mmCIF file of C-alpha atoms in Angstrom:
data_model
loop_
_atom_site.group_PDB
_atom_site.id
_atom_site.type_symbol
_atom_site.label_atom_id
_atom_site.label_comp_id
_atom_site.label_asym_id
_atom_site.label_seq_id
_atom_site.Cartn_x
_atom_site.Cartn_y
_atom_site.Cartn_z
ATOM 1 C CA MET V 1 -69.600 -28.803 85.855
ATOM 2 C CA LYS V 2 -72.477 -31.162 86.573
ATOM 3 C CA LYS V 3 -70.858 -32.496 89.722
ATOM 4 C CA LEU V 4 -70.174 -28.957 90.958
ATOM 5 C CA PHE V 5 -73.812 -27.980 90.387
ATOM 6 C CA CYS V 6 -75.046 -31.043 92.322
ATOM 7 C CA LEU V 7 -72.647 -30.233 95.176
ATOM 8 C CA LEU V 8 -73.816 -26.611 95.399
ATOM 9 C CA LEU V 9 -77.445 -27.746 95.279
ATOM 10 C CA SER V 10 -76.850 -30.252 98.059
ATOM 11 C CA LEU V 11 -75.175 -27.621 100.226
ATOM 12 C CA ALA V 12 -78.035 -25.212 99.684
ATOM 13 C CA MET V 13 -80.553 -27.884 100.672
ATOM 14 C CA LEU V 14 -78.530 -28.783 103.729
ATOM 15 C CA LEU V 15 -78.390 -25.214 104.980
ATOM 16 C CA SER V 16 -82.058 -24.470 104.281
ATOM 17 C CA SER V 17 -83.374 -27.530 106.104
ATOM 18 C CA ALA V 18 -80.824 -28.097 108.878
ATOM 19 C CA ALA V 19 -83.230 -26.703 111.457
ATOM 20 C CA LEU V 20 -85.842 -29.313 110.516
ATOM 21 C CA ALA V 21 -83.467 -32.241 110.566
ATOM 22 C CA GLU V 22 -81.448 -31.478 113.658
ATOM 23 C CA ASP V 23 -84.103 -32.776 116.103
ATOM 24 C CA VAL V 24 -84.614 -36.050 114.255
ATOM 25 C CA PRO V 25 -82.608 -39.095 115.402
ATOM 26 C CA VAL V 26 -80.757 -40.338 112.321
ATOM 27 C CA ASP V 27 -79.069 -43.712 112.155
ATOM 28 C CA GLU V 28 -78.524 -44.707 108.558
ATOM 29 C CA ASN V 29 -77.895 -48.312 109.600
ATOM 30 C CA ALA V 30 -81.175 -48.556 111.479
ATOM 31 C CA ALA V 31 -84.571 -49.530 110.151
ATOM 32 C CA LEU V 32 -87.232 -46.833 109.962
ATOM 33 C CA THR V 33 -89.446 -46.418 113.044
ATOM 34 C CA ARG V 34 -92.836 -44.761 113.583
ATOM 35 C CA GLU V 35 -91.218 -42.606 116.275
ATOM 36 C CA GLU V 36 -88.657 -41.278 113.775
ATOM 37 C CA LEU V 37 -91.424 -40.318 111.358
ATOM 38 C CA GLN V 38 -93.493 -38.748 114.156
ATOM 39 C CA ILE V 39 -90.603 -36.634 115.454
ATOM 40 C CA TYR V 40 -89.871 -35.388 111.940
ATOM 41 C CA LEU V 41 -93.513 -34.477 111.240
ATOM 42 C CA ASP V 42 -93.681 -32.679 114.592
ATOM 43 C CA ALA V 43 -90.645 -30.626 113.580
ATOM 44 C CA LEU V 44 -92.314 -29.726 110.262
ATOM 45 C CA ALA V 45 -95.517 -28.778 112.048
ATOM 46 C CA GLU V 46 -93.670 -26.497 114.458
ATOM 47 C CA THR V 47 -92.034 -24.682 111.555
ATOM 48 C CA ALA V 48 -95.441 -24.292 109.877
ATOM 49 C CA ARG V 49 -96.950 -22.864 113.068
ATOM 50 C CA GLN V 50 -94.110 -20.384 113.408
ATOM 51 C CA GLU V 51 -94.847 -19.222 109.889
ATOM 52 C CA GLY V 52 -98.511 -18.753 110.727
ATOM 53 C CA ALA V 53 -99.689 -21.347 108.189
ATOM 54 C CA GLU V 54 -103.410 -22.197 108.103
ATOM 55 C CA ALA V 55 -105.468 -25.202 107.069
ATOM 56 C CA ASN V 56 -106.857 -25.308 103.548
ATOM 57 C CA ALA V 57 -109.554 -27.917 102.942
ATOM 58 C CA ASP V 58 -110.060 -26.943 99.279
ATOM 59 C CA GLU V 59 -106.380 -27.522 98.457
ATOM 60 C CA GLY V 60 -106.542 -31.004 99.947
ATOM 61 C CA ALA V 61 -109.475 -31.932 97.750
ATOM 62 C CA ALA V 62 -107.635 -30.598 94.670
ATOM 63 C CA ILE V 63 -104.723 -33.032 95.172
ATOM 64 C CA GLY V 64 -106.912 -35.993 96.061
ATOM 65 C CA VAL V 65 -106.378 -35.731 99.840
ATOM 66 C CA PHE V 66 -109.648 -35.818 101.743
ATOM 67 C CA LEU V 67 -108.192 -34.260 104.887
ATOM 68 C CA PRO V 68 -107.291 -30.587 105.321
ATOM 69 C CA THR V 69 -103.765 -29.569 104.289
ATOM 70 C CA VAL V 70 -101.365 -26.890 105.411
ATOM 71 C CA ALA V 71 -98.959 -25.301 102.954
ATOM 72 C CA PHE V 72 -95.733 -23.831 104.334
ATOM 73 C CA SER V 73 -92.146 -23.250 103.273
ATOM 74 C CA GLY V 74 -91.130 -26.888 103.708
ATOM 75 C CA GLY V 75 -93.975 -28.433 101.735
ATOM 76 C CA THR V 76 -97.558 -29.464 102.447
ATOM 77 C CA LEU V 77 -98.800 -31.114 105.632
ATOM 78 C CA THR V 78 -101.903 -33.272 105.908
ATOM 79 C CA ILE V 79 -103.747 -32.779 109.217
ATOM 80 C CA SER V 80 -106.604 -34.539 110.961
ATOM 81 C CA ASP V 81 -108.498 -31.416 112.148
ATOM 82 C CA GLU V 82 -110.296 -28.678 110.274
ATOM 83 C CA ALA V 83 -108.151 -26.006 111.949
ATOM 84 C CA PHE V 84 -104.377 -25.985 112.416
ATOM 85 C CA THR V 85 -103.681 -25.427 116.131
ATOM 86 C CA ASP V 86 -101.013 -26.329 118.657
ATOM 87 C CA THR V 87 -102.686 -29.665 119.306
ATOM 88 C CA THR V 88 -103.520 -30.638 115.704
ATOM 89 C CA ALA V 89 -102.228 -34.034 114.687
ATOM 90 C CA VAL V 90 -100.138 -34.091 111.494
ATOM 91 C CA VAL V 91 -100.681 -37.340 109.612
ATOM 92 C CA GLY V 92 -98.682 -36.763 106.461
ATOM 93 C CA ALA V 93 -96.413 -34.518 104.441
ATOM 94 C CA ALA V 94 -95.255 -33.900 100.896
ATOM 95 C CA LEU V 95 -91.896 -32.143 100.848
ATOM 96 C CA LYS V 96 -90.690 -29.301 98.674
ATOM 97 C CA GLU V 97 -87.453 -29.445 96.675
ATOM 98 C CA GLU V 98 -85.374 -27.471 99.188
ATOM 99 C CA THR V 99 -86.441 -29.554 102.215
ATOM 100 C CA GLU V 100 -84.347 -32.409 103.571
ATOM 101 C CA ASP V 101 -86.217 -35.354 105.011
ATOM 102 C CA LEU V 102 -85.526 -37.326 108.160
ATOM 103 C CA ARG V 103 -82.540 -39.122 106.582
ATOM 104 C CA GLY V 104 -81.088 -36.077 104.817
ATOM 105 C CA LEU V 105 -82.596 -36.941 101.446
ATOM 106 C CA TYR V 106 -84.219 -34.444 99.114
ATOM 107 C CA ILE V 107 -85.960 -34.075 95.780
ATOM 108 C CA GLY V 108 -83.228 -34.545 93.173
ATOM 109 C CA ALA V 109 -81.327 -37.177 95.181
ATOM 110 C CA ALA V 110 -80.212 -40.251 93.209
ATOM 111 C CA LEU V 111 -81.672 -43.693 93.774
ATOM 112 C CA ASP V 112 -78.328 -44.873 95.190
ATOM 113 C CA GLU V 113 -78.531 -42.164 97.858
ATOM 114 C CA VAL V 114 -81.959 -43.386 98.915
ATOM 115 C CA LEU V 115 -80.798 -46.985 99.142
ATOM 116 C CA ARG V 116 -77.747 -46.008 101.213
ATOM 117 C CA ALA V 117 -79.850 -44.062 103.746
ATOM 118 C CA TYR V 118 -81.637 -47.196 104.982
ATOM 119 C CA PRO V 119 -80.706 -50.851 105.524
ATOM 120 C CA ASN V 120 -80.476 -52.819 102.314
ATOM 121 C CA ASP V 121 -80.162 -56.594 102.300
ATOM 122 C CA ASN V 122 -80.431 -56.685 98.502
ATOM 123 C CA PRO V 123 -77.687 -54.466 97.018
ATOM 124 C CA SER V 124 -78.068 -56.074 93.560
ATOM 125 C CA LEU V 125 -81.842 -55.287 93.650
ATOM 126 C CA ALA V 126 -82.624 -58.806 92.501
ATOM 127 C CA GLY V 127 -86.338 -59.586 92.384
ATOM 128 C CA SER V 128 -89.020 -59.642 89.733
ATOM 129 C CA TYR V 129 -89.285 -57.392 86.688
ATOM 130 C CA TYR V 130 -91.724 -55.249 88.707
ATOM 131 C CA ASP V 131 -90.366 -55.150 92.260
ATOM 132 C CA ALA V 132 -87.601 -56.034 94.695
ATOM 133 C CA ALA V 133 -87.490 -56.409 98.485
ATOM 134 C CA LEU V 134 -84.893 -54.304 100.321
ATOM 135 C CA TYR V 135 -85.210 -55.379 103.941
ATOM 136 C CA HIS V 136 -87.470 -56.909 106.609
ATOM 137 C CA ARG V 137 -86.781 -56.089 110.277
ATOM 138 C CA GLY V 138 -88.383 -56.683 113.642
ATOM 139 C CA GLU V 139 -91.360 -58.587 114.919
ATOM 140 C CA LYS V 140 -94.606 -57.764 116.696
ATOM 141 C CA PRO V 141 -95.215 -55.109 118.087
ATOM 142 C CA GLU V 142 -93.277 -53.269 115.340
ATOM 143 C CA VAL V 143 -92.187 -54.589 111.957
ATOM 144 C CA THR V 144 -90.560 -52.500 109.249
ATOM 145 C CA VAL V 145 -90.045 -53.382 105.602
ATOM 146 C CA GLY V 146 -88.568 -51.732 102.532
ATOM 147 C CA TYR V 147 -89.205 -52.478 98.873
ATOM 148 C CA LEU V 148 -88.805 -51.005 95.403
ATOM 149 C CA THR V 149 -91.353 -50.933 92.592
ATOM 150 C CA ARG V 150 -90.094 -50.734 89.006
ATOM 151 C CA VAL V 151 -90.670 -51.555 85.379
ATOM 152 C CA GLY V 152 -87.491 -53.357 84.446
ATOM 153 C CA GLN V 153 -84.524 -51.018 84.653
ATOM 154 C CA GLN V 154 -86.683 -48.009 85.555
ATOM 155 C CA ALA V 155 -87.433 -47.609 89.271
ATOM 156 C CA ILE V 156 -90.840 -46.048 90.006
ATOM 157 C CA PHE V 157 -90.704 -45.627 93.775
ATOM 158 C CA VAL V 158 -89.002 -46.859 96.948
ATOM 159 C CA ARG V 159 -91.187 -47.294 100.020
ATOM 160 C CA TYR V 160 -90.329 -47.969 103.661
ATOM 161 C CA GLU V 161 -93.249 -49.061 105.848
ATOM 162 C CA VAL V 162 -93.629 -49.500 109.611
ATOM 163 C CA TYR V 163 -96.338 -51.765 111.051
ATOM 164 C CA SER V 164 -97.121 -50.905 114.691
ATOM 165 C CA TRP V 165 -99.457 -53.142 116.685
ATOM 166 C CA GLN V 166 -102.132 -51.274 118.679
ATOM 167 C CA PRO V 167 -104.844 -52.724 120.960
ATOM 168 C CA ASP V 168 -107.446 -52.630 118.157
ATOM 169 C CA GLY V 169 -105.337 -53.286 115.071
ATOM 170 C CA VAL V 170 -102.162 -52.338 113.236
ATOM 171 C CA ALA V 171 -101.133 -48.783 112.341
ATOM 172 C CA VAL V 172 -99.079 -48.343 109.165
ATOM 173 C CA SER V 173 -96.581 -45.510 108.702
ATOM 174 C CA SER V 174 -94.495 -44.965 105.593
ATOM 175 C CA ILE V 175 -92.160 -42.777 103.608
ATOM 176 C CA THR V 176 -92.217 -43.038 99.826
ATOM 177 C CA TYR V 177 -89.610 -41.752 97.370
ATOM 178 C CA PHE V 178 -91.083 -41.365 93.902
ATOM 179 C CA LEU V 179 -88.470 -41.505 91.137
ATOM 180 C CA GLU V 180 -88.076 -40.214 87.593
ATOM 181 C CA ASN V 181 -85.127 -41.509 85.569
ATOM 182 C CA GLY V 182 -83.275 -42.565 88.703
ATOM 183 C CA TYR V 183 -83.779 -39.371 90.739
ATOM 184 C CA VAL V 184 -86.250 -38.530 93.500
ATOM 185 C CA SER V 185 -89.125 -36.422 92.181
ATOM 186 C CA GLN V 186 -91.433 -36.486 95.243
ATOM 187 C CA ILE V 187 -91.166 -37.432 98.934
ATOM 188 C CA HIS V 188 -94.373 -38.362 100.756
ATOM 189 C CA ILE V 189 -94.720 -39.284 104.438
ATOM 190 C CA ALA V 190 -97.827 -40.884 105.933
ATOM 191 C CA LEU V 191 -98.917 -41.826 109.462
ATOM 192 C CA ASN V 192 -102.074 -43.844 108.833
ATOM 193 C CA ASP V 193 -104.183 -44.072 112.000
ATOM 194 C CA GLN V 194 -106.917 -46.074 110.257
ATOM 195 C CA LEU V 195 -105.943 -49.413 111.766
ATOM 196 C CA LEU V 196 -105.574 -52.509 109.656
ATOM 197 C CA ASP V 197 -106.901 -55.883 110.722
ATOM 198 C CA GLU V 198 -103.948 -57.916 112.018
ATOM 199 C CA ASN V 199 -104.464 -60.619 109.373
ATOM 200 C CA VAL V 200 -104.339 -58.014 106.608
ATOM 201 C CA ALA V 201 -101.178 -56.491 108.036
ATOM 202 C CA GLN V 202 -99.527 -59.904 108.338
ATOM 203 C CA SER V 203 -100.433 -60.632 104.731
ATOM 204 C CA ASP V 204 -98.876 -57.348 103.564
ATOM 205 C CA ILE V 205 -95.702 -58.086 105.506
ATOM 206 C CA GLN V 206 -95.596 -61.602 104.088
ATOM 207 C CA ASP V 207 -95.813 -60.165 100.562
ATOM 208 C CA VAL V 208 -92.435 -58.480 101.117
ATOM 209 C CA ALA V 209 -91.007 -61.628 102.682
ATOM 210 C CA ASP V 210 -92.130 -63.571 99.603
ATOM 211 C CA MET V 211 -90.594 -60.902 97.408
ATOM 212 C CA GLN V 212 -87.227 -61.635 99.028
ATOM 213 C CA GLU V 213 -87.296 -65.153 97.609
ATOM 214 C CA ILE V 214 -87.564 -63.973 94.004
ATOM 215 C CA SER V 215 -84.442 -63.358 91.945
ATOM 216 C CA GLU V 216 -85.590 -63.735 88.377
ATOM 217 C CA TYR V 217 -84.576 -60.199 87.342
ATOM 218 C CA THR V 218 -81.566 -58.071 88.255
ATOM 219 C CA PRO V 219 -81.142 -54.556 86.869
ATOM 220 C CA TYR V 220 -77.948 -53.572 85.084
ATOM 221 C CA PRO V 221 -75.380 -51.630 87.136
ATOM 222 C CA VAL V 222 -75.398 -47.862 86.718
ATOM 223 C CA SER V 223 -72.662 -45.383 87.621
ATOM 224 C CA MET V 224 -72.445 -41.646 87.157
ATOM 225 C CA ASP V 225 -69.118 -41.188 88.928
ATOM 226 C CA ASP V 226 -67.175 -44.323 87.979
ATOM 227 C CA GLY V 227 -68.038 -44.912 84.329
ATOM 228 C CA GLU V 228 -64.705 -46.624 83.633
ATOM 229 C CA SER V 229 -65.800 -49.526 85.882
ATOM 230 C CA LEU V 230 -68.719 -50.370 83.580
ATOM 231 C CA ALA V 231 -68.480 -52.695 80.626
ATOM 232 C CA PRO V 232 -68.660 -51.224 77.113
ATOM 233 C CA PHE V 233 -71.450 -52.158 74.718
ATOM 234 C CA ASP V 234 -70.802 -55.855 74.073
ATOM 235 C CA ARG V 235 -71.951 -58.895 72.125
ATOM 236 C CA GLU V 236 -73.772 -60.094 75.244
ATOM 237 C CA ASP V 237 -75.982 -56.997 75.172
ATOM 238 C CA LEU V 238 -77.673 -57.832 71.861
ATOM 239 C CA THR V 239 -80.927 -59.094 73.356
ATOM 240 C CA ILE V 240 -84.375 -57.706 72.650
ATOM 241 C CA THR V 241 -86.883 -58.219 75.453
ATOM 242 C CA GLN V 242 -90.514 -57.470 76.195
ATOM 243 C CA PHE V 243 -91.700 -57.093 79.810
ATOM 244 C CA GLY V 244 -88.471 -58.785 80.891
ATOM 245 C CA GLN V 245 -88.964 -61.805 78.638
ATOM 246 C CA LYS V 246 -86.546 -62.478 75.805
ATOM 247 C CA VAL V 247 -87.961 -61.919 72.321
ATOM 248 C CA ALA V 248 -84.795 -62.741 70.387
ATOM 249 C CA ASP V 249 -81.055 -62.239 70.112
ATOM 250 C CA PHE V 250 -80.420 -59.577 67.473
ATOM 251 C CA LEU V 251 -77.865 -61.623 65.509
ATOM 252 C CA ASP V 252 -80.088 -64.707 65.514
ATOM 253 C CA LEU V 253 -83.299 -62.835 64.800
ATOM 254 C CA THR V 254 -85.717 -64.508 62.348
ATOM 255 C CA ALA V 255 -89.187 -63.701 61.101
ATOM 256 C CA GLU V 256 -90.464 -66.787 62.910
ATOM 257 C CA ASP V 257 -89.103 -65.509 66.274
ATOM 258 C CA LEU V 258 -90.808 -62.173 65.839
ATOM 259 C CA ASN V 259 -94.126 -63.554 64.641
ATOM 260 C CA ALA V 260 -94.174 -65.933 67.610
ATOM 261 C CA ALA V 261 -93.451 -63.137 70.114
ATOM 262 C CA LEU V 262 -95.375 -60.239 68.592
ATOM 263 C CA GLY V 263 -98.020 -61.891 66.439
ATOM 264 C CA SER V 264 -98.258 -61.886 62.665
ATOM 265 C CA ALA V 265 -96.707 -58.729 61.195
ATOM 266 C CA PRO V 266 -99.271 -56.277 59.786
ATOM 267 C CA VAL V 267 -96.684 -55.292 57.190
ATOM 268 C CA ASP V 268 -94.627 -57.977 55.425
ATOM 269 C CA GLU V 269 -93.001 -56.708 52.201
ATOM 270 C CA TRP V 270 -90.279 -58.101 49.897
ATOM 271 C CA THR V 271 -87.940 -56.054 47.688
ATOM 272 C CA GLU V 272 -84.866 -56.940 45.616
ATOM 273 C CA ASP V 273 -81.512 -55.433 46.584
ATOM 274 C CA SER V 274 -78.934 -54.274 44.062
ATOM 275 C CA ASP V 275 -76.807 -57.403 44.580
ATOM 276 C CA GLY V 276 -79.685 -59.734 43.716
ATOM 277 C CA SER V 277 -80.495 -60.697 47.297
ATOM 278 C CA LEU V 278 -83.956 -60.108 48.745
ATOM 279 C CA LEU V 279 -84.849 -57.751 51.575
ATOM 280 C CA ARG V 280 -87.881 -58.451 53.732
ATOM 281 C CA THR V 281 -89.466 -55.670 55.792
ATOM 282 C CA LEU V 282 -91.588 -56.665 58.778
ATOM 283 C CA GLN V 283 -93.437 -53.993 60.713
ATOM 284 C CA TRP V 284 -95.516 -53.932 63.855
ATOM 285 C CA GLU V 285 -96.653 -50.859 65.740
ATOM 286 C CA GLY V 286 -93.440 -49.473 67.220
ATOM 287 C CA ILE V 287 -90.968 -51.856 65.589
ATOM 288 C CA SER V 288 -89.553 -52.324 62.094
ATOM 289 C CA VAL V 289 -87.249 -55.172 61.075
ATOM 290 C CA LEU V 290 -85.221 -55.623 57.893
ATOM 291 C CA LEU V 291 -84.024 -59.145 57.012
ATOM 292 C CA ARG V 292 -81.887 -60.397 54.128
ATOM 293 C CA TYR V 293 -82.576 -63.543 52.065
ATOM 294 C CA ASN V 294 -80.924 -65.134 49.055
ATOM 295 C CA ALA V 295 -82.634 -65.410 45.667
ATOM 296 C CA GLN V 296 -84.321 -68.656 46.766
ATOM 297 C CA ARG V 297 -85.823 -66.846 49.785
ATOM 298 C CA GLN V 298 -83.561 -68.620 52.241
ATOM 299 C CA PHE V 299 -82.813 -66.433 55.282
ATOM 300 C CA THR V 300 -79.177 -65.246 55.474
ATOM 301 C CA ALA V 301 -78.935 -62.402 58.056
ATOM 302 C CA VAL V 302 -80.685 -59.638 59.938
ATOM 303 C CA VAL V 303 -79.975 -56.171 58.566
ATOM 304 C CA SER V 304 -81.550 -53.844 61.129
ATOM 305 C CA VAL V 305 -84.139 -53.478 63.883
ATOM 306 C CA THR V 306 -85.709 -50.126 64.723
ATOM 307 C CA ILE V 307 -87.672 -49.805 67.964
ATOM 308 C CA ASN V 308 -90.121 -47.031 68.856
ATOM 309 C CA ASP V 309 -92.286 -49.095 71.210
ATOM 310 C CA VAL V 310 -92.002 -48.333 74.950
ATOM 311 C CA ASN V 311 -92.729 -51.977 75.806
ATOM 312 C CA LEU V 312 -89.735 -53.369 73.921
ATOM 313 C CA GLU V 313 -86.298 -53.182 75.457
ATOM 314 C CA GLY V 314 -82.981 -53.132 73.668
ATOM 315 C CA PRO V 315 -79.472 -53.645 75.082
ATOM 316 C CA ARG V 316 -79.271 -53.451 78.902
ATOM 317 C CA GLY V 317 -82.949 -52.797 79.257
ATOM 318 C CA VAL V 318 -82.893 -49.498 77.337
ATOM 319 C CA ARG V 319 -86.302 -48.503 76.074
ATOM 320 C CA VAL V 320 -88.041 -45.540 74.453
ATOM 321 C CA GLY V 321 -88.681 -42.787 77.022
ATOM 322 C CA ASP V 322 -85.456 -43.368 78.961
ATOM 323 C CA SER V 323 -83.417 -40.257 79.712
ATOM 324 C CA LEU V 324 -80.086 -39.606 78.022
ATOM 325 C CA ASP V 325 -78.163 -39.767 81.291
ATOM 326 C CA SER V 326 -79.812 -43.003 82.414
ATOM 327 C CA VAL V 327 -78.724 -44.697 79.177
ATOM 328 C CA ILE V 328 -75.150 -43.398 79.148
ATOM 329 C CA TYR V 329 -74.604 -44.340 82.782
ATOM 330 C CA ARG V 330 -75.287 -48.031 82.015
ATOM 331 C CA PHE V 331 -72.238 -48.273 79.753
ATOM 332 C CA ARG V 332 -68.547 -47.457 80.011
ATOM 333 C CA HIS V 333 -67.929 -43.732 79.837
ATOM 334 C CA ALA V 334 -65.275 -41.190 80.653
ATOM 335 C CA GLU V 335 -66.207 -38.108 82.639
ATOM 336 C CA ILE V 336 -68.845 -36.336 80.588
ATOM 337 C CA LEU V 337 -68.412 -32.583 80.205
ATOM 338 C CA TYR V 338 -71.092 -31.011 78.024
ATOM 339 C CA ALA V 339 -68.779 -28.453 76.459
ATOM 340 C CA ASP V 340 -68.400 -29.773 72.896
ATOM 341 C CA ASP V 341 -70.835 -30.961 70.278
ATOM 342 C CA THR V 342 -69.218 -34.418 70.258
ATOM 343 C CA VAL V 343 -68.255 -36.397 73.367
ATOM 344 C CA LEU V 344 -66.273 -39.626 73.101
ATOM 345 C CA LEU V 345 -67.681 -41.974 75.730
ATOM 346 C CA TYR V 346 -64.921 -44.510 75.023
ATOM 347 C CA GLY V 347 -62.723 -45.386 72.042
ATOM 348 C CA ASP V 348 -61.918 -42.948 69.229
ATOM 349 C CA GLY V 349 -65.342 -42.785 67.607
ATOM 350 C CA GLN V 350 -64.109 -44.547 64.452
ATOM 351 C CA THR V 351 -62.406 -47.838 65.347
ATOM 352 C CA VAL V 352 -64.608 -50.499 66.919
ATOM 353 C CA PRO V 353 -65.327 -50.669 69.815
ATOM 354 C CA TYR V 354 -66.425 -47.142 70.591
ATOM 355 C CA GLY V 355 -69.195 -45.031 72.063
ATOM 356 C CA ALA V 356 -69.927 -41.439 71.044
ATOM 357 C CA LEU V 357 -72.427 -38.743 71.908
ATOM 358 C CA VAL V 358 -73.346 -35.912 69.554
ATOM 359 C CA TYR V 359 -75.761 -33.317 70.839
ATOM 360 C CA THR V 360 -77.457 -29.977 70.280
ATOM 361 C CA PRO V 361 -79.435 -27.975 72.869
ATOM 362 C CA GLU V 362 -82.612 -30.021 72.220
ATOM 363 C CA ASN V 363 -81.517 -33.218 70.453
ATOM 364 C CA ALA V 364 -78.831 -35.817 70.954
ATOM 365 C CA GLU V 365 -77.584 -38.941 69.195
ATOM 366 C CA VAL V 366 -75.659 -41.745 70.865
ATOM 367 C CA THR V 367 -73.847 -44.430 68.836
ATOM 368 C CA TYR V 368 -72.153 -47.571 70.120
ATOM 369 C CA ALA V 369 -70.290 -50.073 67.932
ATOM 370 C CA VAL V 370 -68.971 -53.560 68.704
ATOM 371 C CA SER V 371 -67.286 -56.265 66.675
ATOM 372 C CA VAL V 372 -69.186 -59.563 66.580
ATOM 373 C CA GLY V 373 -66.657 -61.656 64.644
ATOM 374 C CA GLU V 374 -66.248 -62.694 61.031
ATOM 375 C CA GLY V 375 -65.548 -59.103 60.064
ATOM 376 C CA ARG V 376 -69.009 -57.994 61.198
ATOM 377 C CA THR V 377 -69.896 -54.976 63.318
ATOM 378 C CA VAL V 378 -73.112 -54.120 65.144
ATOM 379 C CA VAL V 379 -73.878 -50.413 65.360
ATOM 380 C CA TRP V 380 -76.488 -49.237 67.851
ATOM 381 C CA HIS V 381 -77.830 -45.746 67.130
ATOM 382 C CA MET V 382 -80.189 -43.836 69.449
ATOM 383 C CA THR V 383 -81.967 -40.546 68.935
ATOM 384 C CA PHE V 384 -82.978 -38.378 71.898
ATOM 385 C CA VAL V 385 -85.335 -35.404 71.810
ATOM 386 C CA ILE V 386 -85.312 -32.992 74.758
ATOM 387 C CA GLY V 387 -83.378 -35.555 76.757
ATOM 388 C CA GLU V 388 -85.656 -38.584 76.151
ATOM 389 C CA LEU V 389 -85.031 -41.551 73.882
ATOM 390 C CA GLN V 390 -87.355 -41.418 70.863
ATOM 391 C CA SER V 391 -85.994 -44.208 68.682
ATOM 392 C CA MET V 392 -83.175 -46.748 68.529
ATOM 393 C CA THR V 393 -81.797 -48.860 65.710
ATOM 394 C CA LEU V 394 -79.504 -51.883 65.767
ATOM 395 C CA MET V 395 -77.667 -52.456 62.482
ATOM 396 C CA LEU V 396 -75.429 -55.299 61.286
ATOM 397 C CA ARG V 397 -72.593 -54.211 58.989
#
């Protein structure tokens, strides 16, 4: 059902914006050029003129743009003149949902679609926890680069920039795809005629070149269409991280590890269990840990970890605020049809290993289980509210 909806939406977008895209030279293997952006903006401007659109200075100020804007059926143009005439220069655009851009992309397109529409020398997206270079092409008088900004697994935006040398400096053009949970939420185009000093431009270009040399972080693979190719929840996934740095392995977790990584716990309480062992509860803002000790207060095992902090990541970079789909698509799953209250992602939902989804119209719960040897099982339970992860708990049984 979901695939059919996406297909129909794509077809509708294609038909509604074909007239805008047909005059733009598209070569998905080529780097972006200033000319390509200019031709596309000219096509948008012509459509706006045919619709009789007019400049609106007040609207530009309301959205933080200090140049007049022009609203029309395809989105909003930024112009360099007070009036919108046949000779007015268009220096930017923000597209509406139904409008295809110069490479056939649209609001709602997946990150993978964006990356396939341009050259990509870094298919694994290796880089730092916060960014990754995609490509670097050309040399003076025109250099183009592409890079991605992220926070761990979550991509924030993809930007492609063109640096064009002019007699008095360097002009920078760009297209930016803003993302939410792996899908394009906004598309902005800019032709910046405020020239950069050549040294500044060279420094910006070098920043992307330097980014290409970094490979300290690689996001986990994600697949909506081929979930069987992904690995199930596994022993190797039991790592808790903060800003990309390992805090501890769940099975080896100790109070000392946590205090070293998070600071001294504001709450540190001991209680006696029914079998005579001792349970120690450690709590920080956004995380609660339960540890088991023997009667002599010697540590024996972790019992559970509950995370509500957006800065702490559980298995495969999952963190509070992630969408339901973005989590499921990091692990093995069969085709997901939202027709029943319970969906088996893999396994039978009872015998380890398994993954299961239980949902209602507003809430959902996802549970994964894996054997970790010696008759022990780790269960990972997540609670989602209106499609976003609110809390997750790892439990040793």
